[in-house]
Coordinates of C-alpha atoms in Angstrom, one line a residue:
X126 CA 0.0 0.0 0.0
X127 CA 2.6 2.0 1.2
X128 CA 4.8 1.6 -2.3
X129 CA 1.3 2.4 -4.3
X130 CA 1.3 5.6 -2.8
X131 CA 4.6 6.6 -3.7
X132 CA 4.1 5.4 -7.3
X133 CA 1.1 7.4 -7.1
X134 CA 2.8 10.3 -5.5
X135 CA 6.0 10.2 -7.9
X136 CA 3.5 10.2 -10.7
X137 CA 1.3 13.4 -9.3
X138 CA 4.8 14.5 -8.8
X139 CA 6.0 14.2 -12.3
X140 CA 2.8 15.3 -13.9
X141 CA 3.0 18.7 -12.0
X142 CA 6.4 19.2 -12.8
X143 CA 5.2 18.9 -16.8
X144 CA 3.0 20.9 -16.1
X145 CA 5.2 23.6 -14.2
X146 CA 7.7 22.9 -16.9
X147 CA 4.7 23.2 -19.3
X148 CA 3.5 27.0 -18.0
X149 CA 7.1 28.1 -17.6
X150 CA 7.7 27.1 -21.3
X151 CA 4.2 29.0 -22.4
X152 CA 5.5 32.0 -20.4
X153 CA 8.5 31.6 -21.9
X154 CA 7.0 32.3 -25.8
X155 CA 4.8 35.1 -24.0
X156 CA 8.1 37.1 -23.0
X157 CA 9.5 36.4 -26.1
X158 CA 6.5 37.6 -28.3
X159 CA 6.5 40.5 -26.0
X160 CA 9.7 41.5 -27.6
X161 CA 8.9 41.5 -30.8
X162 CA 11.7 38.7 -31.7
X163 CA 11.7 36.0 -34.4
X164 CA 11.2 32.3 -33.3
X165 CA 9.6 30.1 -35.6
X166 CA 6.8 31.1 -38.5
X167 CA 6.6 34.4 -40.7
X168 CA 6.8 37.9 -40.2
X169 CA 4.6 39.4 -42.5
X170 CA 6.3 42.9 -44.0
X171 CA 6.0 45.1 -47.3
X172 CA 8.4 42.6 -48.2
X173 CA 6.7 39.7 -48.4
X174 CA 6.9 37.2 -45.9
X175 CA 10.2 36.7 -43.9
X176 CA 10.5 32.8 -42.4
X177 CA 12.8 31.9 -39.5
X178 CA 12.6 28.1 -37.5
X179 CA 13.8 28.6 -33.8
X180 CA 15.0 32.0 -34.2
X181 CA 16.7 31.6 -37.3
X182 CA 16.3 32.9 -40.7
X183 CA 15.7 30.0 -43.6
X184 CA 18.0 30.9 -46.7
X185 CA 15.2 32.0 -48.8
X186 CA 14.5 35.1 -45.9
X187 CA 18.4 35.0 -45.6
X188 CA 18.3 36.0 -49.4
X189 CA 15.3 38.4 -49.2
X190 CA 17.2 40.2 -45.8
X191 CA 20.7 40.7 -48.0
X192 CA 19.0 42.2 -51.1
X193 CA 16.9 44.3 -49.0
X194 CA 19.9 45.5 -46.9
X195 CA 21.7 46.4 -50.1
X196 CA 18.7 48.2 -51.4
X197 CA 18.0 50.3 -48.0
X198 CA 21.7 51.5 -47.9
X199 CA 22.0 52.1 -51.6
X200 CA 18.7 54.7 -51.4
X201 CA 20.6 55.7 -48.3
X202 CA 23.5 56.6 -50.5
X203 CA 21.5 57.9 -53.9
X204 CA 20.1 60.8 -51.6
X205 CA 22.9 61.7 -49.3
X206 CA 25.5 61.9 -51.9
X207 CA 23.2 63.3 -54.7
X208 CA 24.8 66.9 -54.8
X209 CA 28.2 65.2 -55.5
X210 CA 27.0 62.8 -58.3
X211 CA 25.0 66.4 -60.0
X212 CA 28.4 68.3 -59.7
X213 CA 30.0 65.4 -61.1
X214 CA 27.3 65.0 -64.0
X215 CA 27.2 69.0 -64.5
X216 CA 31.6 68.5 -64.6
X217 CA 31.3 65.8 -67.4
X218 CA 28.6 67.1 -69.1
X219 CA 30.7 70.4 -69.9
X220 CA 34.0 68.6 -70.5
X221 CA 32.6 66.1 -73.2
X222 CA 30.4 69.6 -74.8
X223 CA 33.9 69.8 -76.7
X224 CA 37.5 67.9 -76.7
X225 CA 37.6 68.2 -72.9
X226 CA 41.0 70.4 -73.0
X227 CA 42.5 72.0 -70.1
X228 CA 41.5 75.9 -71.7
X229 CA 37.9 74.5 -72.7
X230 CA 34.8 77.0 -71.9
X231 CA 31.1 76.5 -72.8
X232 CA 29.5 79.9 -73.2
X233 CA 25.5 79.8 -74.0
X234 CA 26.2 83.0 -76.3
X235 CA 22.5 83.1 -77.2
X236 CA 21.2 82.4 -74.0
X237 CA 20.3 78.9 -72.4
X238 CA 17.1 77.2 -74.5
X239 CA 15.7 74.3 -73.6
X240 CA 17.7 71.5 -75.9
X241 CA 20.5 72.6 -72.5
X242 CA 19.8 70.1 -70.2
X243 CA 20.9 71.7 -66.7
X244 CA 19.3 72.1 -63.5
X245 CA 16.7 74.9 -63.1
X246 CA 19.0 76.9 -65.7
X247 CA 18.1 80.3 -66.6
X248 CA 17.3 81.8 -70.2
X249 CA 17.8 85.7 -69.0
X250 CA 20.9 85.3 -68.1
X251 CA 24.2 84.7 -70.2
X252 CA 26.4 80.9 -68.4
X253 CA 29.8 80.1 -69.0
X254 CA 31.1 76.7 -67.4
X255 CA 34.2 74.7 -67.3
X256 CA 35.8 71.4 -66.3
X257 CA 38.9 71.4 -64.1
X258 CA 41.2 68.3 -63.8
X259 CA 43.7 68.9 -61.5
X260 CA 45.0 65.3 -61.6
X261 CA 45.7 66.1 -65.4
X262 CA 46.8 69.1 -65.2
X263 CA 48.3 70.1 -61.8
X264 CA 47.5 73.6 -60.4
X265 CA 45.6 75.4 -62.2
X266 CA 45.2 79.0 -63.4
X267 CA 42.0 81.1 -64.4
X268 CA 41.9 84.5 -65.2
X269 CA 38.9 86.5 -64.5
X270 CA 37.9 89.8 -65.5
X271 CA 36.2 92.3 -64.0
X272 CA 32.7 91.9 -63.2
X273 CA 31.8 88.1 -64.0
X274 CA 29.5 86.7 -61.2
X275 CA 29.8 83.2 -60.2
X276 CA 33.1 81.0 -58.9
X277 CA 34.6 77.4 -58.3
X278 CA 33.3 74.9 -57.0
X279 CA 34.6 71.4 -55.7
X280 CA 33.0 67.9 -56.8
X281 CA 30.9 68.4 -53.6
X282 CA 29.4 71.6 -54.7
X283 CA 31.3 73.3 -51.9
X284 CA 32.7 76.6 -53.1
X285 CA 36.5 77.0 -53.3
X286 CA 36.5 80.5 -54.4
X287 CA 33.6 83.2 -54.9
X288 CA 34.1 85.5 -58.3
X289 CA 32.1 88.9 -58.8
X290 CA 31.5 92.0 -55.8
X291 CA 30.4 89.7 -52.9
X292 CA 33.9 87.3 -54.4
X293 CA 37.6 87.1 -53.7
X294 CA 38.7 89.6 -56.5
X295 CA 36.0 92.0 -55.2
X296 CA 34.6 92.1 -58.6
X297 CA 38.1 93.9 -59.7
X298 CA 39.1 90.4 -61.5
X299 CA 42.5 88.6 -61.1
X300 CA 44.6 85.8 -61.6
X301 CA 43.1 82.3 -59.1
X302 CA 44.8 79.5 -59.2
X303 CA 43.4 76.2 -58.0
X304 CA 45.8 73.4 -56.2
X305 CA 45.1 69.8 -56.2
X306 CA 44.9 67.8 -53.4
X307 CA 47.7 67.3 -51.5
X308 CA 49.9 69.8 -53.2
X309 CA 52.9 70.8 -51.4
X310 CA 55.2 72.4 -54.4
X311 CA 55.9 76.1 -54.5
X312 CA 53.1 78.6 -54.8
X313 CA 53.9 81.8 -56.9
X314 CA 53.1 85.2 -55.8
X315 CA 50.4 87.4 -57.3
X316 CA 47.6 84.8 -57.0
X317 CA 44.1 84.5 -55.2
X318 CA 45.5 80.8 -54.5
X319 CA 42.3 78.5 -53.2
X320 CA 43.5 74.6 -52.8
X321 CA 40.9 71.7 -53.7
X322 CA 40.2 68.5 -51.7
X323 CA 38.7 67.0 -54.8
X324 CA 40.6 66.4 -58.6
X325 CA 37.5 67.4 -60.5
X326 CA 36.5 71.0 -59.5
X327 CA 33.1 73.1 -61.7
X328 CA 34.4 76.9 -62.6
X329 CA 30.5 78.7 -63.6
X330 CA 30.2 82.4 -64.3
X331 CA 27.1 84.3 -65.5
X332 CA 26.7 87.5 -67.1
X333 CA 24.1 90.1 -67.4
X334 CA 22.2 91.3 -70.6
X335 CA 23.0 94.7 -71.7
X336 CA 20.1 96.1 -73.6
X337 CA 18.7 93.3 -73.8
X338 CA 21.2 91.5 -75.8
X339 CA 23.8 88.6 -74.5
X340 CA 27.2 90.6 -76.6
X341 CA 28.6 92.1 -74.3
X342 CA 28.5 89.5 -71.6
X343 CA 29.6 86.8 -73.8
X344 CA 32.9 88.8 -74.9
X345 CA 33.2 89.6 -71.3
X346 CA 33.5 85.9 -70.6
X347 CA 35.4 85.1 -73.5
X348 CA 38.5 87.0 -72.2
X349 CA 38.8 84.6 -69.5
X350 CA 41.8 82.5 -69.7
X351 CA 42.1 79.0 -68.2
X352 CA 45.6 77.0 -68.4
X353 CA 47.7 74.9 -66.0
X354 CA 50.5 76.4 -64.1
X355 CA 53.3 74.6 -65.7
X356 CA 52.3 77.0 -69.1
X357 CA 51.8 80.3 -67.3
X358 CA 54.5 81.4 -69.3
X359 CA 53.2 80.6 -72.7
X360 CA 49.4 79.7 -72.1
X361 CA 47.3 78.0 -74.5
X362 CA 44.8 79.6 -76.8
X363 CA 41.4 79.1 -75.4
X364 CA 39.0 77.1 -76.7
X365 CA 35.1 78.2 -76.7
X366 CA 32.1 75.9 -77.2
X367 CA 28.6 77.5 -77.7
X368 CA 26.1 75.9 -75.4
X369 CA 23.2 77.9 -76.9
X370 CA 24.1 75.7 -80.4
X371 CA 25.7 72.5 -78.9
X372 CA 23.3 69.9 -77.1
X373 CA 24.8 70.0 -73.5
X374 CA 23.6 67.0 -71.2
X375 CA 24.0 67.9 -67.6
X376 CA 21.6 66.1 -65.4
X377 CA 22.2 62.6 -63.8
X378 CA 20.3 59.6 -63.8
X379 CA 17.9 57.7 -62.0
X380 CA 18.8 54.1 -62.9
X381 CA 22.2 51.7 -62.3
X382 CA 24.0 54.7 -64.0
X383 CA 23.7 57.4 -60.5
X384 CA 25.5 54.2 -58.8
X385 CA 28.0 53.4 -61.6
X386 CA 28.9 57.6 -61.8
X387 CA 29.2 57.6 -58.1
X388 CA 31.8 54.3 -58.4
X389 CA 34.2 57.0 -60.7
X390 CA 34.1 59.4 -58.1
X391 CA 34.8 57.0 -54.8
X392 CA 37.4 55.4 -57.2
X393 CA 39.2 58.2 -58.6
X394 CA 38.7 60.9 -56.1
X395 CA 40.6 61.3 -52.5
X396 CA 39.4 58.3 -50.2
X397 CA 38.2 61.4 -47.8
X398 CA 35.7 63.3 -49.1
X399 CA 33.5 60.8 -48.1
X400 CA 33.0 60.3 -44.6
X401 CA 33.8 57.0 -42.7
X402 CA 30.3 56.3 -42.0
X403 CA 29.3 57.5 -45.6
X404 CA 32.4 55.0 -46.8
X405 CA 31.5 51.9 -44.9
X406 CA 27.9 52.1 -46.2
X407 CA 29.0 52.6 -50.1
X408 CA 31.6 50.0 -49.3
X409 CA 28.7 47.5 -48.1
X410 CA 26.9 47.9 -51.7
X411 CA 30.2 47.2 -53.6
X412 CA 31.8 50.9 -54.0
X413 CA 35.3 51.5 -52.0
X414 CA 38.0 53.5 -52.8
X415 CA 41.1 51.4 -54.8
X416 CA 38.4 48.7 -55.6
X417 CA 37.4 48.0 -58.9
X418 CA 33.0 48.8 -59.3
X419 CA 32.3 44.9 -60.5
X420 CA 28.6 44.1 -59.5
X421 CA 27.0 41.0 -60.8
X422 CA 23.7 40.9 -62.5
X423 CA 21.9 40.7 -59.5
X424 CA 24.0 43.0 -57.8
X425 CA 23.0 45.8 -61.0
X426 CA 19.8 45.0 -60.7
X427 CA 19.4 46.1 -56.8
X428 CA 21.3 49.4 -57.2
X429 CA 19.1 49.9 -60.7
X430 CA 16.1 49.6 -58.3
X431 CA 17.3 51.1 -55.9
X432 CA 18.2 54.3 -57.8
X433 CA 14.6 54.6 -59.3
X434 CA 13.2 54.3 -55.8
X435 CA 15.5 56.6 -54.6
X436 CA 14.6 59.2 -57.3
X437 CA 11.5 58.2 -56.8
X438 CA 11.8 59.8 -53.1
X439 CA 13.5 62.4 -54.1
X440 CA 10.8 63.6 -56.0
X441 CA 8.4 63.3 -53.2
X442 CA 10.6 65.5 -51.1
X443 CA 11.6 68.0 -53.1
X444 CA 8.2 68.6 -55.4
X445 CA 5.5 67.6 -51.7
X446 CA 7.5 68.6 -48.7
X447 CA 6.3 69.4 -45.3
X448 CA 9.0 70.6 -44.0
X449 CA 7.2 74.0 -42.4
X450 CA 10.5 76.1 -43.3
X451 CA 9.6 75.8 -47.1
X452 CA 6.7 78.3 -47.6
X453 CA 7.9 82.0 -48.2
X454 CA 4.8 83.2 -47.2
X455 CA 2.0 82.1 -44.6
X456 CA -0.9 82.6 -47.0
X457 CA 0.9 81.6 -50.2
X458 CA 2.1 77.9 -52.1
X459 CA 5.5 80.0 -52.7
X460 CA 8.5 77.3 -51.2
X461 CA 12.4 78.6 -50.6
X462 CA 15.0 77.0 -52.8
X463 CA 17.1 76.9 -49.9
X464 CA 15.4 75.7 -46.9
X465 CA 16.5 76.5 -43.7
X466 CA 18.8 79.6 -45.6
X467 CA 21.7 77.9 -45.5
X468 CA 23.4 76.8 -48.2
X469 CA 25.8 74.2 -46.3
X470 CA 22.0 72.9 -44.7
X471 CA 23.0 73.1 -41.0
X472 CA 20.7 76.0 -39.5
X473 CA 19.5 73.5 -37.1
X474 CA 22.5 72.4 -36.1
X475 CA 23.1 69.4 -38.4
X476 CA 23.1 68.6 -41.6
X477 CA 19.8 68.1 -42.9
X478 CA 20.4 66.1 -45.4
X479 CA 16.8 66.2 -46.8
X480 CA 16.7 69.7 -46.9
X481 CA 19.9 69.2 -48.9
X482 CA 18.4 66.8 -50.9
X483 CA 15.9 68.7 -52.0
X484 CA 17.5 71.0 -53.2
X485 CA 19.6 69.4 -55.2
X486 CA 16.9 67.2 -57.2
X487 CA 16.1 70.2 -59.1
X488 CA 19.0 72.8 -58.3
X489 CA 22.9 73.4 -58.7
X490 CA 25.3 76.0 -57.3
X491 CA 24.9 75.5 -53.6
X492 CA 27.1 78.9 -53.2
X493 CA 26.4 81.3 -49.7
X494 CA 26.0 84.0 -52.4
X495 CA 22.8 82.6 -53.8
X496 CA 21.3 82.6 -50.0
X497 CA 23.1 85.6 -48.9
X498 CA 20.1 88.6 -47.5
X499 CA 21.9 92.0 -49.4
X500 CA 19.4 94.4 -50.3
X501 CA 20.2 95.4 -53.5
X502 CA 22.4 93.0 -54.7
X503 CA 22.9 89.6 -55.7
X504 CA 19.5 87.4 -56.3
X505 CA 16.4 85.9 -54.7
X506 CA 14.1 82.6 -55.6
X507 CA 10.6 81.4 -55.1
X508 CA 9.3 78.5 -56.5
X509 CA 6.0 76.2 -56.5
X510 CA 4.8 73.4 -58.5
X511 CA 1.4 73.9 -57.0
X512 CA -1.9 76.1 -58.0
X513 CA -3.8 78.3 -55.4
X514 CA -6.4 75.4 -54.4
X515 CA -2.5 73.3 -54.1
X516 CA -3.3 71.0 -57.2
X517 CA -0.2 70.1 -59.3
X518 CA 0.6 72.7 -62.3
X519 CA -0.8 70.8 -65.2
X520 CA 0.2 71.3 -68.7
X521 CA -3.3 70.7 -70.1
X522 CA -4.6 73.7 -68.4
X523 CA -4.8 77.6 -68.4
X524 CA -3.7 79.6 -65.4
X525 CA -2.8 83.3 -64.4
X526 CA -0.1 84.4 -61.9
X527 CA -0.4 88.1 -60.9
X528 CA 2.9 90.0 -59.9
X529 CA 1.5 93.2 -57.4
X530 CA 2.8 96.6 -58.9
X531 CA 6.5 97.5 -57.2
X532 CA 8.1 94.3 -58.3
X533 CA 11.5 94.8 -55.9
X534 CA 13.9 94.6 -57.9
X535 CA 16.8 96.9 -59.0
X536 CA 18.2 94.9 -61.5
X537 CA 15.5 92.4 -63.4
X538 CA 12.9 90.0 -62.7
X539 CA 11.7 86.9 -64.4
X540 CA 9.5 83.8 -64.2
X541 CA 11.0 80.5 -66.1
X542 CA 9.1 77.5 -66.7
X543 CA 10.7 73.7 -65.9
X544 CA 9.8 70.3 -66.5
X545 CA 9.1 68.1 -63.2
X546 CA 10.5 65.2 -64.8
X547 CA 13.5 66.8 -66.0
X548 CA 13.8 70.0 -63.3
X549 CA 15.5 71.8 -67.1
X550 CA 13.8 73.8 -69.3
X551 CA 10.4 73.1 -71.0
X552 CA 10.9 72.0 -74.1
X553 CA 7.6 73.6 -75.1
X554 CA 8.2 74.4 -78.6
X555 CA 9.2 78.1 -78.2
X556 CA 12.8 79.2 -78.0
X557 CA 12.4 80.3 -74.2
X558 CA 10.1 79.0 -71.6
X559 CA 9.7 82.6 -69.8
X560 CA 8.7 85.8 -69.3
X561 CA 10.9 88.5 -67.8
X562 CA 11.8 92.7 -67.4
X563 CA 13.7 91.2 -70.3
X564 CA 10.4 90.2 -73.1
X565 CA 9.1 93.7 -72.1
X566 CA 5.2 92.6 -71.4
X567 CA 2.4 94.1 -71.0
X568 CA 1.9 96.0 -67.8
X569 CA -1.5 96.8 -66.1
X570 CA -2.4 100.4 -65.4
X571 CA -1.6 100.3 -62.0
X572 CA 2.6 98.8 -62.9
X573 CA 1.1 95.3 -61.7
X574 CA 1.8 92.5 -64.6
X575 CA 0.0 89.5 -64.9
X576 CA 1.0 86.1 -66.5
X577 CA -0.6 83.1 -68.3
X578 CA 0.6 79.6 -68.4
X579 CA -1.5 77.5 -71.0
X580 CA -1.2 75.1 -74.2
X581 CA -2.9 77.7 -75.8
X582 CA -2.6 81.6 -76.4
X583 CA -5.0 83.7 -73.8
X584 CA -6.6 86.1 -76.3
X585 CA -4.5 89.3 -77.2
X586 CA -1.7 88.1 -74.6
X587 CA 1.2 86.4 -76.2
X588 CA 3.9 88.7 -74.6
X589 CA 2.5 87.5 -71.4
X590 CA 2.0 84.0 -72.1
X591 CA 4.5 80.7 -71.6
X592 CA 3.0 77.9 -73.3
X593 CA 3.0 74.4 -71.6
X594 CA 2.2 71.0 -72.8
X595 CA -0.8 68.6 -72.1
X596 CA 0.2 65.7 -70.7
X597 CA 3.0 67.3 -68.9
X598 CA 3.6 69.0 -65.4
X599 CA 5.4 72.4 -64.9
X600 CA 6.5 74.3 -62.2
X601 CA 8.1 78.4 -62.4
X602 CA 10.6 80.0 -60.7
X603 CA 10.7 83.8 -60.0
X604 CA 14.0 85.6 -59.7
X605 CA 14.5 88.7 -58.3
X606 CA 17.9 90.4 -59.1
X607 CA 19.0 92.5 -57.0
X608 CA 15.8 92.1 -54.4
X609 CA 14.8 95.4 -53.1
X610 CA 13.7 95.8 -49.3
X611 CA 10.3 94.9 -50.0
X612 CA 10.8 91.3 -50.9
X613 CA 13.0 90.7 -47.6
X614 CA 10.3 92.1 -45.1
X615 CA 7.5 90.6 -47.3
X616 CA 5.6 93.5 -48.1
X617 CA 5.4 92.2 -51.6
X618 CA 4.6 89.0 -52.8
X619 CA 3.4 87.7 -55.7
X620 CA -0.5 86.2 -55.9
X621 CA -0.7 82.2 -56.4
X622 CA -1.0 80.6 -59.8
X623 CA -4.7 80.9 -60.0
X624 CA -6.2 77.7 -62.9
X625 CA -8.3 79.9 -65.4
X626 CA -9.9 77.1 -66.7

């Protein structure tokens, strides 16, 4: 009887303990599902379905985890080095306009049309660009002359050395030169001397119209003289190519070719002007410095999806931001080009690199002098691709944008028209895209002018008019040079783009 009991008791005994051991286990899962951590069946995502057995990932998810890794950090990398792979875009596209030698210029000597493809370019005023390759040539010289408004810029889009009245040479002109990376030979007297951390460095001027025409500001920039050091004492003839005639191909793309254009840089370019951080995740997609760019099939196929995603987010933040900073007014759809009004994008104390991104989806020239507040001088942008009721601008339809009487300028104004998917000129079938001081239109009685956008002439209006294309978006910018007080303390400010039909 006495042995019964204990068989009975050793078996109440074991029982409880499975059970005990049973409820410890089943807390056990609850903690972990509390946690949010893998164990065994599928984690539904966006992705598809992810499947791990006891905590671990099968090889399929293994495979899905990897591409998707590759494809997070190489969107990661298409928007944070975006305005180095523009400036590098923008550098090529100029040097292969002609024969790519050291004392090549482009000039647009009859202004910039639409077959220029160039960020947000402007058709009232007169560009000259060239392509600097200090590892070719060593230290380089330019000559300036008096009066030309723009400078040099590295690969990053940082400026080396301002030109014009807020620049170096005070507007007076003078002899830069430009030293490589690394350069430790002698430097010569009697230069604005400005050293590079990048080979590849963007020299852009602009000029002025003088009654209307581009002459004088095209001769102007055609007594520039570029030329390496080593043949200061017998420099080359210069060699000019005319944008306004030559198709010129600026803009970078959104496929396997951003990637491929941001291998040349990382490859060819000083390891450092990419951060640590910013190297360990291009290196993690295939794209180190003294490394061959190789990818696979697959391998092209991720980065060519992840560039189209990646332009695909770019476009959502730079044509539909949030970002509160971007409106110009309260009561208006008018956004800043430079959010934030900083041109290195840290007026929060980082770098926003969204802001900066933004930005440079549709814009070059990230210069101080293009954000600098001087009443009176230099230049001022608003921009929207939106109508009053905050539609998108559509080609297929007629509006009106109405400019209040006092337009503050001193200089000029105008309004240029862009395509979205392009952010260059409208190729719209007319030579320029644009109405400015320049096109002399009709003003109202009161010194207000107003301004149509349509497929179609409005009526008795063509000096007035920009035509856009059905099926198309469009989106303007208005330039103020030489912004009078009035545009600083907001006094003025132009009407929305109102749809007219």
């Amino acid at each position: 009887m006495l042995r019964k009991s204990k068989l009975v008791a050793r078996v109440i005994f074991f029982f409880s303990t499975i059970t005990i051991w049973g409820t410890a286990i089943e807390a056990r899962a609850q903690v972990t599902d509390a946690h949010g951590w893998a164990g065994t069946g599928s984690i539904s995502s966006r992705y598809g379905n992810l499947d791990f057995v006891g905590g671990y990932p099968t090889a399929d998810t293994g495979r899905k985890l990897d591409a998707l890794l590759v494809v997070n950090r190489a969107i990661e990398a298409y928007l944070t080095q975006m305005p180095t792979v523009s400036w590098y875009r923008v550098w090529k596209g100029v040097a292969e306009a002609g024969t790519a030698t050291p004392n090549q210029m482009v000039v647009w000597e009859s202004l910039m049309n639409a077959q220029t493809l160039l960020l947000t370019g402007n058709t009232e005023t007169v560009y000259a660009m060239s392509a600097l390759d200090l590892k070719r040539n060593g230290p380089t010289v330019i000559e300036a002359p008096p009066m030309l408004l723009g400078g040099v810029s590295d690969l990053r889009q940082s400026e080396l050395a301002g030109i014009g009245p807020t620049g170096a040479d005070k507007g007076r002109g003078g002899k830069f030169l430009f030293l490589p990376p690394g350069y430790t030979g002698t430097v010569p007297e009697g230069y604005i001397v400005a050293r590079s951390p990048t080979w590849k460095a963007v020299f852009g001027v602009r000029g002025f119209l003088v009654d209307g025409k581009p002459d004088k500001a095209v001769a102007l920039m055609k007594s520039t003289k570029i030329y390496p050091l080593a043949q200061a004492s017998k420099p080359p003839k210069m060699t000019f190519v005319d944008g306004s005639t030559s198709p010129v191909d600026t803009v970078f793309d959104d496929n396997f070719q951003y990637f491929s254009d941001l291998a040349d840089i990382v490859t060819s370019e000083p390891a450092d002007i990419v951060s640590s951080t910013d190297r360990f995740t291009l290196a993690s997609i295939g794209i180190a410095n003294g490394t061959p760019f190789s990818p696979d099939a697959n391998r092209k196929a991720l980065l060519d999806e992840a560039a189209r995603l990646g332009g695909a987010i770019a476009r959502e933040n730079t044509f539909a931001s949030n970002d509160p900073a971007r409106l110009v007014y309260s009561d208006r759809r008018w956004e800043y080009l430079f959010i934030g009004g900083s041109a290195t994008w840290d007026s929060q104390g980082y770098l926003n690199i969204d802001r900066r991104a933004g930005f440079a989806y549709a814009a070059i020239g990230m210069s101080p002098a293009m954000v600098d507040k001087v009443v009176g001088k230099g230049s001022q942008y608003v921009w929207t691709p939106r109508d009053a009721n905050g539609a998108w601008l559509d080609g297929a339809r007629n509006y009106r944008l109405h400019l209040p009487p006092g337009i503050p300028v001193s200089n000029f104004w105008s309004v240029v028209v862009y395509d979205p998917q392009s952010r260059s000129l409208l190729q719209n079938g007319e030579k320029f895209p644009s109405v400015s001081q320049y096109t002399h239109p009709v003003t109202n009685a009161d010194g207000s002018v107003d301004i149509y956008f349509g497929p179609a002439v409005p009526g008795e209006q063509r000096a007035n008019w920009i035509r856009t294309v059905p099926g198309k978006g469009w989106f303007p910018i208005i330039r103020f040079y030489g912004p009078s007080q009035s545009f600083f303390d907001k006094t003025w400010k132009p009407d929305d783009i109102v749809p007219t039909s």
